[in-house]
Short mmCIF file of N, CA and C in Angstrom, two decimals:
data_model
loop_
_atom_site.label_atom_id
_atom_site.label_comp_id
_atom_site.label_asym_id
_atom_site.label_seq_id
_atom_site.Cartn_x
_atom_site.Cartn_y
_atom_site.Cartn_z
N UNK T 1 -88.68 -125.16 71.79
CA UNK T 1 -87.79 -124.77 72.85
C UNK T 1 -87.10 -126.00 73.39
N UNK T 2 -85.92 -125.98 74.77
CA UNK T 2 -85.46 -127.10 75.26
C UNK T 2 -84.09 -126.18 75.60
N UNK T 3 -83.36 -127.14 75.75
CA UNK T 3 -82.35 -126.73 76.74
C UNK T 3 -80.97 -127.53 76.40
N UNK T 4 -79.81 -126.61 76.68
CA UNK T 4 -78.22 -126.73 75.88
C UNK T 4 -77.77 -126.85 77.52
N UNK T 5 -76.91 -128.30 77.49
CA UNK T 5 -76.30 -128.32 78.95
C UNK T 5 -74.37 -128.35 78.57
N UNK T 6 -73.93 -127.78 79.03
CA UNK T 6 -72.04 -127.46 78.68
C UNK T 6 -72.07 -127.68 80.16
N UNK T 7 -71.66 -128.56 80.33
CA UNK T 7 -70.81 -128.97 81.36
C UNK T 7 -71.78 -129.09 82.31
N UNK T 8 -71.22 -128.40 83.58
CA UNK T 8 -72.48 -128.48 84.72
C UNK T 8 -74.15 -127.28 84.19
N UNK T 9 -73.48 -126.48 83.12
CA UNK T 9 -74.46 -125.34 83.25
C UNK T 9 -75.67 -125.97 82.04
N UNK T 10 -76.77 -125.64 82.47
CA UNK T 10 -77.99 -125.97 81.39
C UNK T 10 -78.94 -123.98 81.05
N UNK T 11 -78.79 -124.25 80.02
CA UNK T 11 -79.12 -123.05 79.18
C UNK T 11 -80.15 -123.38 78.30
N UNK T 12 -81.46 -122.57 78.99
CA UNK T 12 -82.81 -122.86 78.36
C UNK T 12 -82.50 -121.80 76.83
N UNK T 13 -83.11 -122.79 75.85
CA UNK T 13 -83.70 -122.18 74.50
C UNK T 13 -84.73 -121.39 74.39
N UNK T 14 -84.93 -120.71 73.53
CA UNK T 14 -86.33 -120.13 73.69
C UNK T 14 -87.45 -120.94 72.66
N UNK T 15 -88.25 -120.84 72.36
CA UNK T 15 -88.66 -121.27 70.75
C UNK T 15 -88.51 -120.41 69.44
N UNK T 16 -88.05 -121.26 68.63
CA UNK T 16 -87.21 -120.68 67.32
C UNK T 16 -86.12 -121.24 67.40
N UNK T 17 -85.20 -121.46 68.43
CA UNK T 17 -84.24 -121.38 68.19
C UNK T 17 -82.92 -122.38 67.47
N UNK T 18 -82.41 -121.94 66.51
CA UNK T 18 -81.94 -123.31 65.62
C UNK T 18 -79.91 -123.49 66.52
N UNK T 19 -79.41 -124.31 65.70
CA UNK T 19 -78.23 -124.48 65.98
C UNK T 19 -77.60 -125.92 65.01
N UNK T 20 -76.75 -125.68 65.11
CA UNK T 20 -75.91 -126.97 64.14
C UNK T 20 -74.71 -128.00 64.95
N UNK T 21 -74.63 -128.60 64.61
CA UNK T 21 -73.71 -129.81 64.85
C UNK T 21 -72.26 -129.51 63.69
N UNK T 22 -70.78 -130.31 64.18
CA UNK T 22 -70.43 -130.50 63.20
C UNK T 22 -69.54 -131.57 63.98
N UNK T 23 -68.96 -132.65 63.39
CA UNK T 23 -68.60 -133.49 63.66
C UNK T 23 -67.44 -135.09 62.24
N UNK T 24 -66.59 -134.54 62.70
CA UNK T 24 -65.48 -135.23 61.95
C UNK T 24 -65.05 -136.40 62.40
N UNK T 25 -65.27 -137.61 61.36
CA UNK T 25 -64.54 -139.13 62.01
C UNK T 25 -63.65 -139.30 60.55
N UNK T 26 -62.58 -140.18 61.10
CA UNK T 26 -62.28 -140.65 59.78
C UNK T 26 -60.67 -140.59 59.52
N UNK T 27 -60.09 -141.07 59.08
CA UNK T 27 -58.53 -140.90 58.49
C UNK T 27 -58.22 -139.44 58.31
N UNK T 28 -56.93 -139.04 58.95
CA UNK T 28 -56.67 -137.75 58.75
C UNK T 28 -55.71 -137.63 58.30
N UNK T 29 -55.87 -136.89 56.71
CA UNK T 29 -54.51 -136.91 55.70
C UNK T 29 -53.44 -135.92 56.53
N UNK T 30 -51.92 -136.13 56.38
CA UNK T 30 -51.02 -135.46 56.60
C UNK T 30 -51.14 -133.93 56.33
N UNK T 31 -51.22 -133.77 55.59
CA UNK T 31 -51.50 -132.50 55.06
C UNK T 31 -52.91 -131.71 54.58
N UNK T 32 -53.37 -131.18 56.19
CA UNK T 32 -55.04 -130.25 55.33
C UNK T 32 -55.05 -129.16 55.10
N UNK T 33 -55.89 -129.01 54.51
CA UNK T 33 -56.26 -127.21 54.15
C UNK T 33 -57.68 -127.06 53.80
N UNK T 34 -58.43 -126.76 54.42
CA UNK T 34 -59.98 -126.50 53.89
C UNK T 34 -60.46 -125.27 54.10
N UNK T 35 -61.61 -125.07 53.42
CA UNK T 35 -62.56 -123.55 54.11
C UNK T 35 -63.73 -124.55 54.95
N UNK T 36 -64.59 -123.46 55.19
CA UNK T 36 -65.87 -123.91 55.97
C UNK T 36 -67.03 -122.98 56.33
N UNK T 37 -68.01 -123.24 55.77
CA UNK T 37 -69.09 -122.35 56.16
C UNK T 37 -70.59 -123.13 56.62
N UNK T 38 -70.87 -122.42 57.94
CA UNK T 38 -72.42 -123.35 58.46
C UNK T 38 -73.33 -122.19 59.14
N UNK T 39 -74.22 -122.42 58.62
CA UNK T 39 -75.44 -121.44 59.47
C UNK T 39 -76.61 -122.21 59.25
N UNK T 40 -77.63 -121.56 60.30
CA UNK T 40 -78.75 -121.97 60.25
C UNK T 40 -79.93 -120.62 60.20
N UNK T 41 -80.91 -120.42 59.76
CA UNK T 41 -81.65 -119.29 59.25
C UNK T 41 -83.45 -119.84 59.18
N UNK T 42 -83.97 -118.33 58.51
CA UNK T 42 -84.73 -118.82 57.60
C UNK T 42 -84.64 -118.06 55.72
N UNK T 43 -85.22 -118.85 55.57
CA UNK T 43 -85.39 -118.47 53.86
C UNK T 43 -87.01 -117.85 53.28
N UNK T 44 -87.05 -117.22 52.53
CA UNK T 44 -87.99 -116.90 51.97
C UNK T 44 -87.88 -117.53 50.06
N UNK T 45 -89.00 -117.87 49.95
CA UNK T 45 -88.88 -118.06 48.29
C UNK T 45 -89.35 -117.24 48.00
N UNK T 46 -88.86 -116.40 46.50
CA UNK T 46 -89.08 -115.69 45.94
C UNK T 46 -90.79 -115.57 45.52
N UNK T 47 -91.08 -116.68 44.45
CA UNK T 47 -92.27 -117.02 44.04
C UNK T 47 -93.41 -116.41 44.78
N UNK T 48 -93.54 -116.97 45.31
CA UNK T 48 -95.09 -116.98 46.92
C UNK T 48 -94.72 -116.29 48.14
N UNK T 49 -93.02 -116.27 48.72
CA UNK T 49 -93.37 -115.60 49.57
C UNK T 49 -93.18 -116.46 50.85
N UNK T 50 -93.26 -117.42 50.88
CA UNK T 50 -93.03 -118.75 51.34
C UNK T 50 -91.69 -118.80 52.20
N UNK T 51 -91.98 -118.78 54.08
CA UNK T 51 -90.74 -118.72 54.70
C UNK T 51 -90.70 -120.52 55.43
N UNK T 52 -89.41 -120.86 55.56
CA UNK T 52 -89.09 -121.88 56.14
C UNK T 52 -87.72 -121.81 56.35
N UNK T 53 -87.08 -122.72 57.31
CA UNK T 53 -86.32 -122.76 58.13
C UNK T 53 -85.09 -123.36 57.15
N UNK T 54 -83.66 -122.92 57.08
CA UNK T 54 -82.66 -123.68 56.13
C UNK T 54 -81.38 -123.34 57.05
N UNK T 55 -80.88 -124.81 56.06
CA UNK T 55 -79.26 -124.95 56.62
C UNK T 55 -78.31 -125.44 56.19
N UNK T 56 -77.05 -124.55 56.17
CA UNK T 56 -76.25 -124.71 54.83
C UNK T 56 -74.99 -125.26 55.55
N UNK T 57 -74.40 -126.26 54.90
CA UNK T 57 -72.73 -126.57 55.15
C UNK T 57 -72.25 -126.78 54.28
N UNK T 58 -71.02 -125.98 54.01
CA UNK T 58 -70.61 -126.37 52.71
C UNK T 58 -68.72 -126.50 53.27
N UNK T 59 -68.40 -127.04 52.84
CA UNK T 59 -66.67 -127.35 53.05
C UNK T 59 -66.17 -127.41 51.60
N UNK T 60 -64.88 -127.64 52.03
CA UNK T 60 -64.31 -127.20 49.96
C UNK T 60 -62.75 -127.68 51.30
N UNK T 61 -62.06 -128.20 50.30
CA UNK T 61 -60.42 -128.63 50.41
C UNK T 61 -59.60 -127.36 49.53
N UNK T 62 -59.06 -127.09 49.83
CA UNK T 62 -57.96 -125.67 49.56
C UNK T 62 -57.04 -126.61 48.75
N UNK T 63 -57.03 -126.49 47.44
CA UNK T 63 -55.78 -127.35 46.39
C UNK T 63 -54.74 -126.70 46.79
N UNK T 64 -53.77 -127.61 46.49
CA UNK T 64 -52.72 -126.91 46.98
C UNK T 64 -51.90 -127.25 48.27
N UNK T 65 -53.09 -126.78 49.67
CA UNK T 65 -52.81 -127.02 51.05
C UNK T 65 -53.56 -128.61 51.59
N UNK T 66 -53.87 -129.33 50.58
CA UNK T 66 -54.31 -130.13 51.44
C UNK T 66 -53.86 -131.84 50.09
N UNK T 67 -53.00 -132.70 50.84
CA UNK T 67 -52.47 -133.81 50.71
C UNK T 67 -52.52 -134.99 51.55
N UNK T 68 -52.52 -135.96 50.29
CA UNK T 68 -52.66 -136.52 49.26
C UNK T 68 -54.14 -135.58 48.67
N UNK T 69 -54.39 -135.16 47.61
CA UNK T 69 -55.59 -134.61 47.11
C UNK T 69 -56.46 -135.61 47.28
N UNK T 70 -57.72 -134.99 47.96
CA UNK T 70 -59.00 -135.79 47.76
C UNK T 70 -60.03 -134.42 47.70
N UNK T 71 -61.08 -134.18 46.89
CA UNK T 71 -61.80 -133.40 46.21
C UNK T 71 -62.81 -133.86 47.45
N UNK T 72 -62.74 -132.96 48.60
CA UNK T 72 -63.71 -133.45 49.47
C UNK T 72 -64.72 -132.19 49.42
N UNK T 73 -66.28 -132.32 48.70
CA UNK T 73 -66.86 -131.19 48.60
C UNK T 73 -68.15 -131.70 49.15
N UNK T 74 -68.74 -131.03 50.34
CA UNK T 74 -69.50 -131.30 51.19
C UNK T 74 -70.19 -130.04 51.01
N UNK T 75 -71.30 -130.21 49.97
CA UNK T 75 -72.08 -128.86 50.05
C UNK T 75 -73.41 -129.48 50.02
N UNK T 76 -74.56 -129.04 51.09
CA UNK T 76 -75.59 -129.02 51.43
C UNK T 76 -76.46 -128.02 51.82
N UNK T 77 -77.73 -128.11 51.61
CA UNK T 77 -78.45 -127.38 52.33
C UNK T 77 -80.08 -128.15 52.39
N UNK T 78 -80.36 -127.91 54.05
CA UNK T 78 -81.42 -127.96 54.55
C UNK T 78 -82.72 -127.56 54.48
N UNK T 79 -83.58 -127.45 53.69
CA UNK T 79 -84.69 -126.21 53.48
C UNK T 79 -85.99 -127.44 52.96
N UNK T 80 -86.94 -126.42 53.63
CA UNK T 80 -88.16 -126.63 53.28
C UNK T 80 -88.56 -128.30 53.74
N UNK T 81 -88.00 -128.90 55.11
CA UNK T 81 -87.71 -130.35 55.19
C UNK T 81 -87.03 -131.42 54.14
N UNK T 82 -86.25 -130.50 53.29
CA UNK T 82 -85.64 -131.64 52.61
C UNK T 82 -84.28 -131.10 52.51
N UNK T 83 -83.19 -132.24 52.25
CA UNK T 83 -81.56 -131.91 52.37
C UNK T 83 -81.44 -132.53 50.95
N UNK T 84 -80.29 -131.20 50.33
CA UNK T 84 -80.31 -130.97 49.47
C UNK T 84 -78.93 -130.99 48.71
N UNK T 85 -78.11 -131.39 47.96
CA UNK T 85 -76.81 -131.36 47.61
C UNK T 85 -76.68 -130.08 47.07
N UNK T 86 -75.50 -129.45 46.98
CA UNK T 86 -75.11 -128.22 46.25
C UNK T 86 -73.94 -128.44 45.70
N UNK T 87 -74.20 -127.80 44.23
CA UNK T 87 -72.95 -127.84 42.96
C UNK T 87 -71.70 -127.19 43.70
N UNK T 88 -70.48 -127.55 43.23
CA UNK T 88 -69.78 -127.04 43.40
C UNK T 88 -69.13 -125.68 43.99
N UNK T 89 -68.72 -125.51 45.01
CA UNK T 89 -68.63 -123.64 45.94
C UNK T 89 -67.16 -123.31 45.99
N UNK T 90 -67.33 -122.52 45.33
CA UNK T 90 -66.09 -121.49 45.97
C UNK T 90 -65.87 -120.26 46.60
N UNK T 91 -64.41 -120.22 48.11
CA UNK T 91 -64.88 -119.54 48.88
C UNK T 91 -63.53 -118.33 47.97
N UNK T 92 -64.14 -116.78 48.76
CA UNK T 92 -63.25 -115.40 47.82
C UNK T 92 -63.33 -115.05 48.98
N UNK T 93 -61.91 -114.78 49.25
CA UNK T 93 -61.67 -113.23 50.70
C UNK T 93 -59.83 -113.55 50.21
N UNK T 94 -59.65 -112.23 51.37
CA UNK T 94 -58.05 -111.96 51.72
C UNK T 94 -57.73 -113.15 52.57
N UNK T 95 -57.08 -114.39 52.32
CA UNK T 95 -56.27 -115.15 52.60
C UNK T 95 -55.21 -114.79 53.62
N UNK T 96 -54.54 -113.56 53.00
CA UNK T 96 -53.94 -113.12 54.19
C UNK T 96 -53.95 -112.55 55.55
N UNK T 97 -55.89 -112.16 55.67
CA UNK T 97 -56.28 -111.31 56.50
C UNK T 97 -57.49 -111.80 56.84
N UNK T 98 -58.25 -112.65 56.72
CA UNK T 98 -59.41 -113.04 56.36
C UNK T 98 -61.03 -112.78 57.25
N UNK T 99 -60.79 -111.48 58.00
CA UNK T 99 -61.72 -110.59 58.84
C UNK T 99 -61.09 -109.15 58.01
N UNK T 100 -60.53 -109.11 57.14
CA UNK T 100 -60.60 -107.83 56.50
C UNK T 100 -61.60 -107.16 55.72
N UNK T 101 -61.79 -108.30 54.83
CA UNK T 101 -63.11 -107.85 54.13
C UNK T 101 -64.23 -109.32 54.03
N UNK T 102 -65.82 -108.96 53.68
CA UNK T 102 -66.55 -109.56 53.23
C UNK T 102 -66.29 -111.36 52.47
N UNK T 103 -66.52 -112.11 52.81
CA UNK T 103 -66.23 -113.26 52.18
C UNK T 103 -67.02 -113.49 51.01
N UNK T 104 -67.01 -114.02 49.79
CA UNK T 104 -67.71 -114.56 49.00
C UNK T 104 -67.86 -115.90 48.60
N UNK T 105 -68.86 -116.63 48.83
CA UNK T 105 -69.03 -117.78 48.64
C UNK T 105 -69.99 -118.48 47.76
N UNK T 106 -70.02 -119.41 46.53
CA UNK T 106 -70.74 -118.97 45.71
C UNK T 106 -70.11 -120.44 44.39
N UNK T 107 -71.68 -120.69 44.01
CA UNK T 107 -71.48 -122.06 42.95
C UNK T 107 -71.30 -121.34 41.79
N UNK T 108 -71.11 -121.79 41.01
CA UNK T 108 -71.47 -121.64 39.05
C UNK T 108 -72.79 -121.46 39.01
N UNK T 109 -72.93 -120.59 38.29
CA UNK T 109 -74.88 -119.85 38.12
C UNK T 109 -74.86 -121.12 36.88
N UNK T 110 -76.07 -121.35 37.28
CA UNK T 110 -77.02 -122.18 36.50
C UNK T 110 -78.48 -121.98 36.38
N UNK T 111 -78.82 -122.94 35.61
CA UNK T 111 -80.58 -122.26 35.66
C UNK T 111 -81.24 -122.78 36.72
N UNK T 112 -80.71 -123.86 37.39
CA UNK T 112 -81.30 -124.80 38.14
C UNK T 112 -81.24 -124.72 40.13
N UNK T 113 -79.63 -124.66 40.11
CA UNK T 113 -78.91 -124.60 41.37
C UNK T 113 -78.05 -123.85 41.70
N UNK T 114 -78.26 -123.56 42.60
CA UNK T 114 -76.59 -122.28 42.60
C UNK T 114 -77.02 -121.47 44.05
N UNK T 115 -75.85 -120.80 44.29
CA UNK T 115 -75.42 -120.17 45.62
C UNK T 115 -74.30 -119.41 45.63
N UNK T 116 -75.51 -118.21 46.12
CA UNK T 116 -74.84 -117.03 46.02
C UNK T 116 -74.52 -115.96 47.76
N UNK T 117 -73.85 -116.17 48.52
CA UNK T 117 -72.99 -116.06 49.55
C UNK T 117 -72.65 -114.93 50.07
N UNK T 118 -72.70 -113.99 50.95
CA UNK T 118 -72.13 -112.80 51.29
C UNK T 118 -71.78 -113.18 53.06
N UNK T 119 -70.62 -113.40 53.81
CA UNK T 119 -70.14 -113.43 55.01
C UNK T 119 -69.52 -112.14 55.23
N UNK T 120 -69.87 -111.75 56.82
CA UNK T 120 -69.69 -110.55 57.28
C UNK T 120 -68.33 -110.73 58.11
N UNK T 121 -67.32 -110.85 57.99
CA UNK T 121 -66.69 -111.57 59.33
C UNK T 121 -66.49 -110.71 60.36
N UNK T 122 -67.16 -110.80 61.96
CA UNK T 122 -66.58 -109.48 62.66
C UNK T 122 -66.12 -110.20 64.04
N UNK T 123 -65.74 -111.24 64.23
CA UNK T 123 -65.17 -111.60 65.14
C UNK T 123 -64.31 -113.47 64.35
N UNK T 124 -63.16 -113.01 65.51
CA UNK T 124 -62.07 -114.21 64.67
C UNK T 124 -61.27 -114.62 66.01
N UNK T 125 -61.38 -116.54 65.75
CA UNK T 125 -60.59 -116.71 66.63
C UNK T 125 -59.20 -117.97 66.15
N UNK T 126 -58.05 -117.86 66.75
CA UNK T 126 -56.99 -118.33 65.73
C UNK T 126 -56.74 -119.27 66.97
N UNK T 127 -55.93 -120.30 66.51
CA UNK T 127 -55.17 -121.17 67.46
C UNK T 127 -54.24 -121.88 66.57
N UNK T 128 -53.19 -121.67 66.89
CA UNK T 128 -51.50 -121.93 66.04
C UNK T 128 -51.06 -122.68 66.80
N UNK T 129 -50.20 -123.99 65.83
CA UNK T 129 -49.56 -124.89 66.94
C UNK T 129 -48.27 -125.03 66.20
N UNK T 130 -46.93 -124.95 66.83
CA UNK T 130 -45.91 -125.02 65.93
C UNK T 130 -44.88 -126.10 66.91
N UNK T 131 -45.15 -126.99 66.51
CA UNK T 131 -44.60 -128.52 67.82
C UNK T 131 -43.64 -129.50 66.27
N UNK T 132 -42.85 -130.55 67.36
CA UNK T 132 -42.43 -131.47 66.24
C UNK T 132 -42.75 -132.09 65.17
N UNK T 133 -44.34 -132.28 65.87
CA UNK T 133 -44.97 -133.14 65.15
C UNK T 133 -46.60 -132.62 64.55
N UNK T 134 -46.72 -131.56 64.61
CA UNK T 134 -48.11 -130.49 64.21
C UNK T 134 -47.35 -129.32 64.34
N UNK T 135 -48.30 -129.17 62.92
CA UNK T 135 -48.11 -127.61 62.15
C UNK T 135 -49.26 -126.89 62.13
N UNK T 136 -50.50 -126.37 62.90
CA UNK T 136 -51.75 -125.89 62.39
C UNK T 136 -51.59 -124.30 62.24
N UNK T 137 -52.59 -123.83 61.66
CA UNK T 137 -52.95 -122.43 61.23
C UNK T 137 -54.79 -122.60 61.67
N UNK T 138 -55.14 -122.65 62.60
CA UNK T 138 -56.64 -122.92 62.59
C UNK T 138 -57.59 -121.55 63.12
N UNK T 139 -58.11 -121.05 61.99
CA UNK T 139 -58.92 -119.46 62.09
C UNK T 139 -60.50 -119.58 61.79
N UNK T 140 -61.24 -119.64 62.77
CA UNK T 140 -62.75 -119.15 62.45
C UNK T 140 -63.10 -117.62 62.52
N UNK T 141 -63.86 -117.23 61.58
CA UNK T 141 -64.70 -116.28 61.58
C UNK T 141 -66.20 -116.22 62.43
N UNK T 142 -66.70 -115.43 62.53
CA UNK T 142 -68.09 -115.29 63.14
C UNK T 142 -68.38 -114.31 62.95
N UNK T 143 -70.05 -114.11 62.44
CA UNK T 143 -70.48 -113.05 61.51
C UNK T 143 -71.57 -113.03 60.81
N UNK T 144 -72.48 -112.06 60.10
CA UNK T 144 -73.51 -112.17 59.64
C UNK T 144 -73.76 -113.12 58.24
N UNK T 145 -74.19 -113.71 57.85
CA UNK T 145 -73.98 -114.07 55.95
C UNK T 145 -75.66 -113.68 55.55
N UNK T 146 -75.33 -113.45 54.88
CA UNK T 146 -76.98 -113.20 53.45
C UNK T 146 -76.92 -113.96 52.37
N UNK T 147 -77.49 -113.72 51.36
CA UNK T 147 -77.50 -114.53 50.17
C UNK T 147 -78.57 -115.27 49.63
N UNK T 148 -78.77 -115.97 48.59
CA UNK T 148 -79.57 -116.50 47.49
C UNK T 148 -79.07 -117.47 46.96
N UNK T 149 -79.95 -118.33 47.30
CA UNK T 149 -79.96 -119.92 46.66
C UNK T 149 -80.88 -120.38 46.24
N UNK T 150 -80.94 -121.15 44.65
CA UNK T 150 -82.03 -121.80 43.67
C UNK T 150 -81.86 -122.55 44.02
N UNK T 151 -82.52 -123.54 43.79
CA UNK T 151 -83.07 -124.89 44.05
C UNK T 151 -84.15 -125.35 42.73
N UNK T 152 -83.76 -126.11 41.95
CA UNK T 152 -84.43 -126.44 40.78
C UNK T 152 -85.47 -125.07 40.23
N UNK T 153 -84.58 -123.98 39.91
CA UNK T 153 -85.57 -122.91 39.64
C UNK T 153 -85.61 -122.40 40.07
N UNK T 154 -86.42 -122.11 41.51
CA UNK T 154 -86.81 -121.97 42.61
C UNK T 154 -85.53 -120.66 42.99
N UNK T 155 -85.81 -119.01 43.50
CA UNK T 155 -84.84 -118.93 44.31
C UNK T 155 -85.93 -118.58 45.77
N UNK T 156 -85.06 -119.09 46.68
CA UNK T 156 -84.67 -118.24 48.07
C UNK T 156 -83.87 -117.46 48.10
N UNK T 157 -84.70 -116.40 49.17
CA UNK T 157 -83.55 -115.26 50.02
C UNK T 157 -83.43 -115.68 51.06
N UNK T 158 -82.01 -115.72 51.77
CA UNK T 158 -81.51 -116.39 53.06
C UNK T 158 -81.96 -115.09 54.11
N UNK T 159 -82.51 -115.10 55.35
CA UNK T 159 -82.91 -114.21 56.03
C UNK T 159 -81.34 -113.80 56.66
N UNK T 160 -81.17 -112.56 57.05
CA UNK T 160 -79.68 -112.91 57.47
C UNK T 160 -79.67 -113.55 59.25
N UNK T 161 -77.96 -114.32 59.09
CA UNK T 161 -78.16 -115.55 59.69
C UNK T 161 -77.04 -115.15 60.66
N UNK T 162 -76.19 -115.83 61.76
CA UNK T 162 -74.96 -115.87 62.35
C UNK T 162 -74.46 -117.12 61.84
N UNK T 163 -73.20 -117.00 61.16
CA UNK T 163 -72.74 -118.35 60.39
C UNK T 163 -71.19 -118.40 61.10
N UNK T 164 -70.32 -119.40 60.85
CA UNK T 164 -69.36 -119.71 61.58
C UNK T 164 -68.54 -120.01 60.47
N UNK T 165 -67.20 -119.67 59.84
CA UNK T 165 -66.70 -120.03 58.74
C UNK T 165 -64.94 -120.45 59.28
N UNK T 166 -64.37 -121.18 58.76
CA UNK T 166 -62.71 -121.46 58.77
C UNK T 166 -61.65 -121.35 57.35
N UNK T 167 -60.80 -121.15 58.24
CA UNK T 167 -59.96 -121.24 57.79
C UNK T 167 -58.85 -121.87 57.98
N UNK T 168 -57.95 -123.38 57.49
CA UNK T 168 -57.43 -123.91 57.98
C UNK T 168 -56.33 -124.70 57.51
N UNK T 169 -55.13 -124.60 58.27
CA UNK T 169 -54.15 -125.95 57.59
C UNK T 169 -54.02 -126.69 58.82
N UNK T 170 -53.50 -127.55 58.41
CA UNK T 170 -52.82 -128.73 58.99
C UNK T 170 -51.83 -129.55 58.42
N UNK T 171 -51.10 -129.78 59.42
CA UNK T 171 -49.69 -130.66 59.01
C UNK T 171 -49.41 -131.77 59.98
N UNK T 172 -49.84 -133.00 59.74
CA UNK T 172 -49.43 -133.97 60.81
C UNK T 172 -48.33 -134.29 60.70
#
């Protein structure tokens, strides 16, 4: 347990309760476009049965929308006290609508590693900036996700989670 302070207000935790960080430094190319997905849960392994606590971030650069190209693939996950890299993800929904349907998110099946993704999206919040000098399109989802992830063999079932996902350009 412990306690979340926003501003003047402090908001006791209960025990259990997880939460994530996210936090960007760094040169910001003219032109972005990324997805984004983060939750925190628990997992069960298949094998034994075996529950522990996991946490996934995975980001992916949108080809295309995001210049000069840099292949920025930030896929992780948290489980079982150890942090873990993840192969390659790609995110699937309506682009044009992207609280319309179900998201899919999801590596290349392998024998080893892989991630397999289901986002619920049922709440969305947008903030558009159309100025001289910024162009954004900036859309999160919020929503349930499920899914299954191996780990050298190994699968987990993700308990279902509240995950936070984007959608985004930018134009400096």
């Amino acid at each position: 347990h412990g306690t979340l302070t926003m501003g003047e207000e402090v908001i006791a935790l209960p025990p259990g309760t997880f939460g994530t960080y996210d936090r960007t430094m760094g040169h910001q190319r003219g032109l972005q476009g990324w997805n984004w997905i983060a939750f925190v849960s628990h997992a069960v392994r298949e094998r034994d049965g075996k529950r522990c606590p996991i946490g996934i971030q995975i980001v992916r650069d949108i080809l295309g929308r995001a210049k000069p190209a840099v292949l920025s693939r930030k896929y992780v996950v948290w489980i079982d006290g150890q942090v873990r890299k993840l192969p390659d993800a790609e995110f699937h929904y309506d682009r044009t609508d992207g609280s319309a349907d179900d998201w899919h998110i999801h590596t290349q099946d392998t024998d080893e590693d892989w991630i397999n993704l289901v986002f619920d999206p049922r709440f969305e919040r947008r903030d558009e900036q159309h100025a001289a000098l910024v162009e954004a399109d900036f859309k999160q989802f919020y929503g349930p996700v499920t899914g299954t992830i191996c780990l050298d063999g190994e699968r987990w079932h993700i308990e279902e989670a509240f995950a936070v996902t984007e959608d985004s350009l930018l134009e400096l």
